[in-house]
Amino acid sequence: MRETLFLLPGLLCDATIWAHQTRTLAADHDVRVPDFRMLDSIDAMADAVLAQAPERFSVAGHSMGARVALAVIARAPHRVRRLALLDTGVHPPSPTEAERRKALTDLSEQQGMRALADVWLPPMVGEGRLEADPALRAALYAMVERMTPAIHRNHIAALLGRPDAAAGLSAIRCPVLVGVGRDDRWSPPAQHEPIVAAIPGAHFVVFEGSGHMAPMEAPDAVAQALRDWMAIPVSDAGEGETW
């Protein structure tokens, strides 16, 4: 029986962010990418995953999606076979975050998603990557432009309402992959090191030549890391497995 794997997208992302990994892993696994566009809280997103999922499943999240994955395992640790957290963080919003994010929601509402993409995307990838990789640029712009200012507001509301997830890390007992782009300027590798240290047996992978959008910037490396992670034997009891 094929195992179910949920790949959770982040802010202003849809199934495109996971397209390569979906193609690579779908031959062996039941790969599902949920739609978070209409949801405006991490809790609602986590509840949606659990409502769609079988009794036991693995879950990988990118950026905001990794925060959702942490909310999933906090709710139902007995159901999660494996957990992967990519290009993310566990800290609550900073005192200035709401103001900074409001400037971007104002931009999308007043000037549209293309204008937002012009400002938001460059720091989300490795420096100079959009200019050097026209295909990546086109795919990222198309994904953002499929969104709307309302979806943007939903995602920002979810992020601003996110919990501090650090306290729950030490209780995680399933095999955990933590991955990040070497050149991630939004959530750099150093931000992931305390996460790895807090989770017993967590495995840390740094994706070379990638910024924050690692599943699209380093598609083969991310797919291989996920393939190795999915190959770890996990008992039905869900306890005691290590990387």
PDB file of C-alpha atoms in Angstrom:
ATOM      1  CA  MET A   1       0.000   0.000   0.000  1.00  0.00           C
ATOM      2  CA  ARG A   2       1.370   3.407  -0.998  1.00  0.00           C
ATOM      3  CA  GLU A   3       2.046   5.819   1.836  1.00  0.00           C
ATOM      4  CA  THR A   4       0.376   9.226   1.787  1.00  0.00           C
ATOM      5  CA  LEU A   5       2.632  12.276   1.705  1.00  0.00           C
ATOM      6  CA  PHE A   6       1.312  15.799   2.144  1.00  0.00           C
ATOM      7  CA  LEU A   7       3.409  18.625   0.700  1.00  0.00           C
ATOM      8  CA  LEU A   8       2.281  21.908   2.239  1.00  0.00           C
ATOM      9  CA  PRO A   9       2.815  25.180   0.340  1.00  0.00           C
ATOM     10  CA  GLY A  10       3.769  28.492   1.890  1.00  0.00           C
ATOM     11  CA  LEU A  11       2.866  32.143   1.509  1.00  0.00           C
ATOM     12  CA  LEU A  12       1.441  32.926  -1.957  1.00  0.00           C
ATOM     13  CA  CYS A  13       2.384  29.451  -3.164  1.00  0.00           C
ATOM     14  CA  ASP A  14       0.315  26.679  -4.711  1.00  0.00           C
ATOM     15  CA  ALA A  15       1.116  23.198  -6.004  1.00  0.00           C
ATOM     16  CA  THR A  16       3.680  24.721  -8.393  1.00  0.00           C
ATOM     17  CA  ILE A  17       6.179  25.090  -5.547  1.00  0.00           C
ATOM     18  CA  TRP A  18       6.170  21.297  -5.165  1.00  0.00           C
ATOM     19  CA  ALA A  19       5.713  20.355  -8.835  1.00  0.00           C
ATOM     20  CA  HIS A  20       9.089  18.658  -9.295  1.00  0.00           C
ATOM     21  CA  GLN A  21       8.904  16.759  -6.019  1.00  0.00           C
ATOM     22  CA  THR A  22       5.344  15.661  -6.783  1.00  0.00           C
ATOM     23  CA  ARG A  23       6.421  14.238 -10.147  1.00  0.00           C
ATOM     24  CA  THR A  24       9.444  12.546  -8.591  1.00  0.00           C
ATOM     25  CA  LEU A  25       7.697  10.980  -5.607  1.00  0.00           C
ATOM     26  CA  ALA A  26       4.262  10.184  -7.048  1.00  0.00           C
ATOM     27  CA  ALA A  27       5.420   6.905  -8.557  1.00  0.00           C
ATOM     28  CA  ASP A  28       5.912   5.457  -5.074  1.00  0.00           C
ATOM     29  CA  HIS A  29       3.675   7.556  -2.854  1.00  0.00           C
ATOM     30  CA  ASP A  30       0.231   9.108  -2.740  1.00  0.00           C
ATOM     31  CA  VAL A  31       1.340  12.754  -2.918  1.00  0.00           C
ATOM     32  CA  ARG A  32      -1.168  15.463  -2.023  1.00  0.00           C
ATOM     33  CA  VAL A  33      -0.779  19.269  -2.042  1.00  0.00           C
ATOM     34  CA  PRO A  34      -3.610  21.004  -0.153  1.00  0.00           C
ATOM     35  CA  ASP A  35      -5.089  24.350  -1.135  1.00  0.00           C
ATOM     36  CA  PHE A  36      -4.668  26.976   1.577  1.00  0.00           C
ATOM     37  CA  ARG A  37      -5.780  29.986  -0.461  1.00  0.00           C
ATOM     38  CA  MET A  38      -9.075  30.608   1.329  1.00  0.00           C
ATOM     39  CA  LEU A  39      -7.820  29.926   4.867  1.00  0.00           C
ATOM     40  CA  ASP A  40      -6.598  32.659   7.172  1.00  0.00           C
ATOM     41  CA  SER A  41      -5.041  30.868  10.134  1.00  0.00           C
ATOM     42  CA  ILE A  42      -2.393  28.232  10.763  1.00  0.00           C
ATOM     43  CA  ASP A  43      -4.937  26.342  12.876  1.00  0.00           C
ATOM     44  CA  ALA A  44      -7.480  26.233  10.034  1.00  0.00           C
ATOM     45  CA  MET A  45      -4.817  25.022   7.618  1.00  0.00           C
ATOM     46  CA  ALA A  46      -3.715  22.271   9.996  1.00  0.00           C
ATOM     47  CA  ASP A  47      -7.311  21.207  10.551  1.00  0.00           C
ATOM     48  CA  ALA A  48      -7.831  21.033   6.779  1.00  0.00           C
ATOM     49  CA  VAL A  49      -4.845  18.698   6.388  1.00  0.00           C
ATOM     50  CA  LEU A  50      -6.037  16.415   9.158  1.00  0.00           C
ATOM     51  CA  ALA A  51      -9.550  16.313   7.711  1.00  0.00           C
ATOM     52  CA  GLN A  52      -8.193  15.161   4.331  1.00  0.00           C
ATOM     53  CA  ALA A  53      -5.539  12.777   5.609  1.00  0.00           C
ATOM     54  CA  PRO A  54      -5.720   9.044   6.271  1.00  0.00           C
ATOM     55  CA  GLU A  55      -5.075   7.748   9.771  1.00  0.00           C
ATOM     56  CA  ARG A  56      -1.295   7.707   9.214  1.00  0.00           C
ATOM     57  CA  PHE A  57       0.661   9.928   6.811  1.00  0.00           C
ATOM     58  CA  SER A  58       3.873  11.905   6.348  1.00  0.00           C
ATOM     59  CA  VAL A  59       3.951  15.670   5.992  1.00  0.00           C
ATOM     60  CA  ALA A  60       6.478  18.129   4.580  1.00  0.00           C
ATOM     61  CA  GLY A  61       6.005  21.874   4.674  1.00  0.00           C
ATOM     62  CA  HIS A  62       7.785  24.773   3.024  1.00  0.00           C
ATOM     63  CA  SER A  63       7.995  28.170   4.768  1.00  0.00           C
ATOM     64  CA  MET A  64       4.483  28.914   6.098  1.00  0.00           C
ATOM     65  CA  GLY A  65       3.600  25.332   5.171  1.00  0.00           C
ATOM     66  CA  ALA A  66       6.211  24.058   7.626  1.00  0.00           C
ATOM     67  CA  ARG A  67       4.523  26.030  10.378  1.00  0.00           C
ATOM     68  CA  VAL A  68       1.290  24.311   9.388  1.00  0.00           C
ATOM     69  CA  ALA A  69       3.076  20.960   9.514  1.00  0.00           C
ATOM     70  CA  LEU A  70       4.175  21.726  13.078  1.00  0.00           C
ATOM     71  CA  ALA A  71       0.575  22.544  13.983  1.00  0.00           C
ATOM     72  CA  VAL A  72      -0.505  19.235  12.440  1.00  0.00           C
ATOM     73  CA  ILE A  73       1.908  17.173  14.497  1.00  0.00           C
ATOM     74  CA  ALA A  74       1.063  19.149  17.645  1.00  0.00           C
ATOM     75  CA  ARG A  75      -2.590  18.189  17.173  1.00  0.00           C
ATOM     76  CA  ALA A  76      -2.120  14.579  16.137  1.00  0.00           C
ATOM     77  CA  PRO A  77       1.403  13.281  16.810  1.00  0.00           C
ATOM     78  CA  HIS A  78       0.166   9.684  16.651  1.00  0.00           C
ATOM     79  CA  ARG A  79      -0.932  10.164  13.031  1.00  0.00           C
ATOM     80  CA  VAL A  80       2.269  11.683  11.600  1.00  0.00           C
ATOM     81  CA  ARG A  81       4.766   9.114  10.362  1.00  0.00           C
ATOM     82  CA  ARG A  82       7.456  11.590   9.304  1.00  0.00           C
ATOM     83  CA  LEU A  83       7.884  15.369   9.401  1.00  0.00           C
ATOM     84  CA  ALA A  84       9.914  17.633   7.078  1.00  0.00           C
ATOM     85  CA  LEU A  85      10.428  21.359   7.654  1.00  0.00           C
ATOM     86  CA  LEU A  86      11.932  23.442   4.847  1.00  0.00           C
ATOM     87  CA  ASP A  87      13.004  27.112   4.849  1.00  0.00           C
ATOM     88  CA  THR A  88      11.042  28.094   7.914  1.00  0.00           C
ATOM     89  CA  GLY A  89      11.099  29.215  11.537  1.00  0.00           C
ATOM     90  CA  VAL A  90       9.352  28.558  14.815  1.00  0.00           C
ATOM     91  CA  HIS A  91       9.402  32.038  16.377  1.00  0.00           C
ATOM     92  CA  PRO A  92       6.271  34.186  16.873  1.00  0.00           C
ATOM     93  CA  PRO A  93       5.822  37.495  15.018  1.00  0.00           C
ATOM     94  CA  SER A  94       8.261  40.262  15.890  1.00  0.00           C
ATOM     95  CA  PRO A  95       7.004  43.651  17.161  1.00  0.00           C
ATOM     96  CA  THR A  96       7.581  45.250  13.743  1.00  0.00           C
ATOM     97  CA  GLU A  97       6.390  42.394  11.543  1.00  0.00           C
ATOM     98  CA  ALA A  98       2.755  43.493  11.202  1.00  0.00           C
ATOM     99  CA  GLU A  99       3.789  46.914   9.917  1.00  0.00           C
ATOM    100  CA  ARG A 100       6.222  45.467   7.396  1.00  0.00           C
ATOM    101  CA  ARG A 101       3.716  42.940   6.119  1.00  0.00           C
ATOM    102  CA  LYS A 102       0.972  45.579   5.906  1.00  0.00           C
ATOM    103  CA  ALA A 103       3.113  47.535   3.476  1.00  0.00           C
ATOM    104  CA  LEU A 104       3.081  44.510   1.176  1.00  0.00           C
ATOM    105  CA  THR A 105      -0.653  43.851   1.497  1.00  0.00           C
ATOM    106  CA  ASP A 106      -1.256  47.536   0.736  1.00  0.00           C
ATOM    107  CA  LEU A 107       0.906  47.157  -2.352  1.00  0.00           C
ATOM    108  CA  SER A 108      -0.994  44.124  -3.639  1.00  0.00           C
ATOM    109  CA  GLU A 109      -4.351  45.800  -3.010  1.00  0.00           C
ATOM    110  CA  GLN A 110      -3.420  49.132  -4.580  1.00  0.00           C
ATOM    111  CA  GLN A 111      -1.146  48.087  -7.454  1.00  0.00           C
ATOM    112  CA  GLY A 112      -1.870  44.405  -8.011  1.00  0.00           C
ATOM    113  CA  MET A 113      -0.068  41.099  -7.706  1.00  0.00           C
ATOM    114  CA  ARG A 114       2.481  41.847 -10.427  1.00  0.00           C
ATOM    115  CA  ALA A 115       3.692  44.874  -8.501  1.00  0.00           C
ATOM    116  CA  LEU A 116       3.860  42.760  -5.359  1.00  0.00           C
ATOM    117  CA  ALA A 117       5.889  40.112  -7.171  1.00  0.00           C
ATOM    118  CA  ASP A 118       8.384  42.760  -8.291  1.00  0.00           C
ATOM    119  CA  VAL A 119       9.064  43.668  -4.666  1.00  0.00           C
ATOM    120  CA  TRP A 120       8.510  40.387  -2.833  1.00  0.00           C
ATOM    121  CA  LEU A 121      10.158  37.804  -5.064  1.00  0.00           C
ATOM    122  CA  PRO A 122      13.773  39.036  -5.404  1.00  0.00           C
ATOM    123  CA  PRO A 123      14.640  38.507  -1.696  1.00  0.00           C
ATOM    124  CA  MET A 124      12.862  35.139  -1.752  1.00  0.00           C
ATOM    125  CA  VAL A 125      15.457  33.556  -4.053  1.00  0.00           C
ATOM    126  CA  GLY A 126      19.221  33.515  -4.254  1.00  0.00           C
ATOM    127  CA  GLU A 127      20.704  36.878  -5.129  1.00  0.00           C
ATOM    128  CA  GLY A 128      20.585  37.447  -8.895  1.00  0.00           C
ATOM    129  CA  ARG A 129      18.707  34.188  -9.490  1.00  0.00           C
ATOM    130  CA  LEU A 130      15.661  35.788 -11.146  1.00  0.00           C
ATOM    131  CA  GLU A 131      17.863  37.437 -13.749  1.00  0.00           C
ATOM    132  CA  ALA A 132      19.988  34.346 -14.305  1.00  0.00           C
ATOM    133  CA  ASP A 133      17.113  31.854 -14.571  1.00  0.00           C
ATOM    134  CA  PRO A 134      14.277  33.107 -16.810  1.00  0.00           C
ATOM    135  CA  ALA A 135      12.302  29.870 -16.476  1.00  0.00           C
ATOM    136  CA  LEU A 136      12.329  30.085 -12.678  1.00  0.00           C
ATOM    137  CA  ARG A 137      11.387  33.758 -12.847  1.00  0.00           C
ATOM    138  CA  ALA A 138       8.453  33.036 -15.142  1.00  0.00           C
ATOM    139  CA  ALA A 139       7.170  30.192 -12.951  1.00  0.00           C
ATOM    140  CA  LEU A 140       7.408  32.214  -9.743  1.00  0.00           C
ATOM    141  CA  TYR A 141       5.760  35.290 -11.246  1.00  0.00           C
ATOM    142  CA  ALA A 142       2.955  33.186 -12.724  1.00  0.00           C
ATOM    143  CA  MET A 143       2.337  31.554  -9.341  1.00  0.00           C
ATOM    144  CA  VAL A 144       2.127  34.876  -7.505  1.00  0.00           C
ATOM    145  CA  GLU A 145      -0.072  36.385 -10.209  1.00  0.00           C
ATOM    146  CA  ARG A 146      -2.533  33.490  -9.859  1.00  0.00           C
ATOM    147  CA  MET A 147      -3.137  34.715  -6.323  1.00  0.00           C
ATOM    148  CA  THR A 148      -5.278  37.710  -5.357  1.00  0.00           C
ATOM    149  CA  PRO A 149      -5.018  40.485  -2.756  1.00  0.00           C
ATOM    150  CA  ALA A 150      -7.654  38.597  -0.713  1.00  0.00           C
ATOM    151  CA  ILE A 151      -5.520  35.441  -0.688  1.00  0.00           C
ATOM    152  CA  HIS A 152      -2.531  37.559   0.263  1.00  0.00           C
ATOM    153  CA  ARG A 153      -4.486  39.006   3.203  1.00  0.00           C
ATOM    154  CA  ASN A 154      -5.500  35.501   4.288  1.00  0.00           C
ATOM    155  CA  HIS A 155      -1.921  34.273   4.337  1.00  0.00           C
ATOM    156  CA  ILE A 156      -0.617  37.350   6.133  1.00  0.00           C
ATOM    157  CA  ALA A 157      -3.350  36.994   8.764  1.00  0.00           C
ATOM    158  CA  ALA A 158      -2.287  33.371   9.250  1.00  0.00           C
ATOM    159  CA  LEU A 159       1.357  34.322   9.661  1.00  0.00           C
ATOM    160  CA  LEU A 160       0.677  37.198  12.023  1.00  0.00           C
ATOM    161  CA  GLY A 161      -1.472  34.898  14.155  1.00  0.00           C
ATOM    162  CA  ARG A 162       1.047  32.082  14.236  1.00  0.00           C
ATOM    163  CA  PRO A 163       2.045  30.561  17.573  1.00  0.00           C
ATOM    164  CA  ASP A 164       5.501  30.219  19.038  1.00  0.00           C
ATOM    165  CA  ALA A 165       6.214  26.627  18.044  1.00  0.00           C
ATOM    166  CA  ALA A 166       9.605  26.237  19.712  1.00  0.00           C
ATOM    167  CA  ALA A 167       8.320  24.663  22.917  1.00  0.00           C
ATOM    168  CA  GLY A 168       6.827  21.673  21.130  1.00  0.00           C
ATOM    169  CA  LEU A 169       9.915  20.635  19.179  1.00  0.00           C
ATOM    170  CA  SER A 170      11.463  18.445  21.871  1.00  0.00           C
ATOM    171  CA  ALA A 171       8.328  16.265  21.994  1.00  0.00           C
ATOM    172  CA  ILE A 172       8.564  15.223  18.334  1.00  0.00           C
ATOM    173  CA  ARG A 173       9.513  11.568  18.025  1.00  0.00           C
ATOM    174  CA  CYS A 174       9.093  10.702  14.326  1.00  0.00           C
ATOM    175  CA  PRO A 175      11.884  10.973  11.718  1.00  0.00           C
ATOM    176  CA  VAL A 176      12.414  14.673  10.976  1.00  0.00           C
ATOM    177  CA  LEU A 177      14.108  16.334   8.025  1.00  0.00           C
ATOM    178  CA  VAL A 178      15.042  20.005   8.343  1.00  0.00           C
ATOM    179  CA  GLY A 179      16.208  21.630   5.124  1.00  0.00           C
ATOM    180  CA  VAL A 180      17.117  25.134   3.963  1.00  0.00           C
ATOM    181  CA  GLY A 181      18.671  26.871   0.989  1.00  0.00           C
ATOM    182  CA  ARG A 182      22.277  27.885   1.587  1.00  0.00           C
ATOM    183  CA  ASP A 183      21.448  31.394   0.349  1.00  0.00           C
ATOM    184  CA  ASP A 184      18.057  31.752   2.037  1.00  0.00           C
ATOM    185  CA  ARG A 185      17.992  35.403   3.106  1.00  0.00           C
ATOM    186  CA  TRP A 186      14.500  35.252   4.622  1.00  0.00           C
ATOM    187  CA  SER A 187      15.050  32.268   6.936  1.00  0.00           C
ATOM    188  CA  PRO A 188      18.792  31.588   6.792  1.00  0.00           C
ATOM    189  CA  PRO A 189      20.513  28.331   7.749  1.00  0.00           C
ATOM    190  CA  ALA A 190      21.480  29.721  11.164  1.00  0.00           C
ATOM    191  CA  GLN A 191      17.777  30.079  11.987  1.00  0.00           C
ATOM    192  CA  HIS A 192      17.335  26.343  11.454  1.00  0.00           C
ATOM    193  CA  GLU A 193      20.174  25.168  13.667  1.00  0.00           C
ATOM    194  CA  PRO A 194      18.239  25.608  16.964  1.00  0.00           C
ATOM    195  CA  ILE A 195      15.309  23.738  15.402  1.00  0.00           C
ATOM    196  CA  VAL A 196      17.563  20.807  14.550  1.00  0.00           C
ATOM    197  CA  ALA A 197      19.125  20.869  18.017  1.00  0.00           C
ATOM    198  CA  ALA A 198      15.708  20.842  19.709  1.00  0.00           C
ATOM    199  CA  ILE A 199      14.251  17.853  17.811  1.00  0.00           C
ATOM    200  CA  PRO A 200      15.682  14.479  18.844  1.00  0.00           C
ATOM    201  CA  GLY A 201      17.436  12.830  15.903  1.00  0.00           C
ATOM    202  CA  ALA A 202      16.552  15.529  13.346  1.00  0.00           C
ATOM    203  CA  HIS A 203      18.528  15.413  10.106  1.00  0.00           C
ATOM    204  CA  PHE A 204      19.752  18.731   8.638  1.00  0.00           C
ATOM    205  CA  VAL A 205      20.271  19.292   4.919  1.00  0.00           C
ATOM    206  CA  VAL A 206      21.483  22.527   3.310  1.00  0.00           C
ATOM    207  CA  PHE A 207      20.552  22.939  -0.356  1.00  0.00           C
ATOM    208  CA  GLU A 208      23.424  24.533  -2.236  1.00  0.00           C
ATOM    209  CA  GLY A 209      22.733  27.285  -4.751  1.00  0.00           C
ATOM    210  CA  SER A 210      19.269  27.973  -3.365  1.00  0.00           C
ATOM    211  CA  GLY A 211      17.477  30.766  -1.595  1.00  0.00           C
ATOM    212  CA  HIS A 212      14.159  30.598   0.252  1.00  0.00           C
ATOM    213  CA  MET A 213      12.275  28.895  -2.599  1.00  0.00           C
ATOM    214  CA  ALA A 214      14.311  25.710  -2.302  1.00  0.00           C
ATOM    215  CA  PRO A 215      11.741  23.301  -3.815  1.00  0.00           C
ATOM    216  CA  MET A 216      11.931  25.301  -7.058  1.00  0.00           C
ATOM    217  CA  GLU A 217      15.520  26.563  -6.874  1.00  0.00           C
ATOM    218  CA  ALA A 218      17.064  23.203  -5.961  1.00  0.00           C
ATOM    219  CA  PRO A 219      14.366  20.789  -7.150  1.00  0.00           C
ATOM    220  CA  ASP A 220      16.532  17.696  -7.522  1.00  0.00           C
ATOM    221  CA  ALA A 221      18.274  18.136  -4.161  1.00  0.00           C
ATOM    222  CA  VAL A 222      14.968  18.680  -2.351  1.00  0.00           C
ATOM    223  CA  ALA A 223      13.411  15.677  -4.087  1.00  0.00           C
ATOM    224  CA  GLN A 224      16.361  13.473  -3.125  1.00  0.00           C
ATOM    225  CA  ALA A 225      16.221  14.607   0.492  1.00  0.00           C
ATOM    226  CA  LEU A 226      12.506  13.830   0.612  1.00  0.00           C
ATOM    227  CA  ARG A 227      13.024  10.470  -1.077  1.00  0.00           C
ATOM    228  CA  ASP A 228      15.663   9.493   1.504  1.00  0.00           C
ATOM    229  CA  TRP A 229      13.389  10.684   4.323  1.00  0.00           C
ATOM    230  CA  MET A 230      10.411   8.718   3.002  1.00  0.00           C
ATOM    231  CA  ALA A 231      12.586   5.594   2.826  1.00  0.00           C
ATOM    232  CA  ILE A 232      13.107   5.569   6.612  1.00  0.00           C
ATOM    233  CA  PRO A 233      11.152   2.626   8.066  1.00  0.00           C
ATOM    234  CA  VAL A 234       8.411   3.735  10.420  1.00  0.00           C
ATOM    235  CA  SER A 235       6.405   1.365  12.584  1.00  0.00           C
ATOM    236  CA  ASP A 236       2.664   1.622  12.970  1.00  0.00           C
ATOM    237  CA  ALA A 237       3.260   2.483  16.607  1.00  0.00           C
ATOM    238  CA  GLY A 238       4.998   5.663  15.457  1.00  0.00           C
ATOM    239  CA  GLU A 239       7.507   5.651  18.294  1.00  0.00           C
ATOM    240  CA  GLY A 240      11.247   5.228  18.524  1.00  0.00           C
ATOM    241  CA  GLU A 241      12.170   5.729  14.873  1.00  0.00           C
ATOM    242  CA  THR A 242      15.276   7.795  14.149  1.00  0.00           C
ATOM    243  CA  TRP A 243      16.931   9.156  11.051  1.00  0.00           C
TER     244      TRP A 243
END
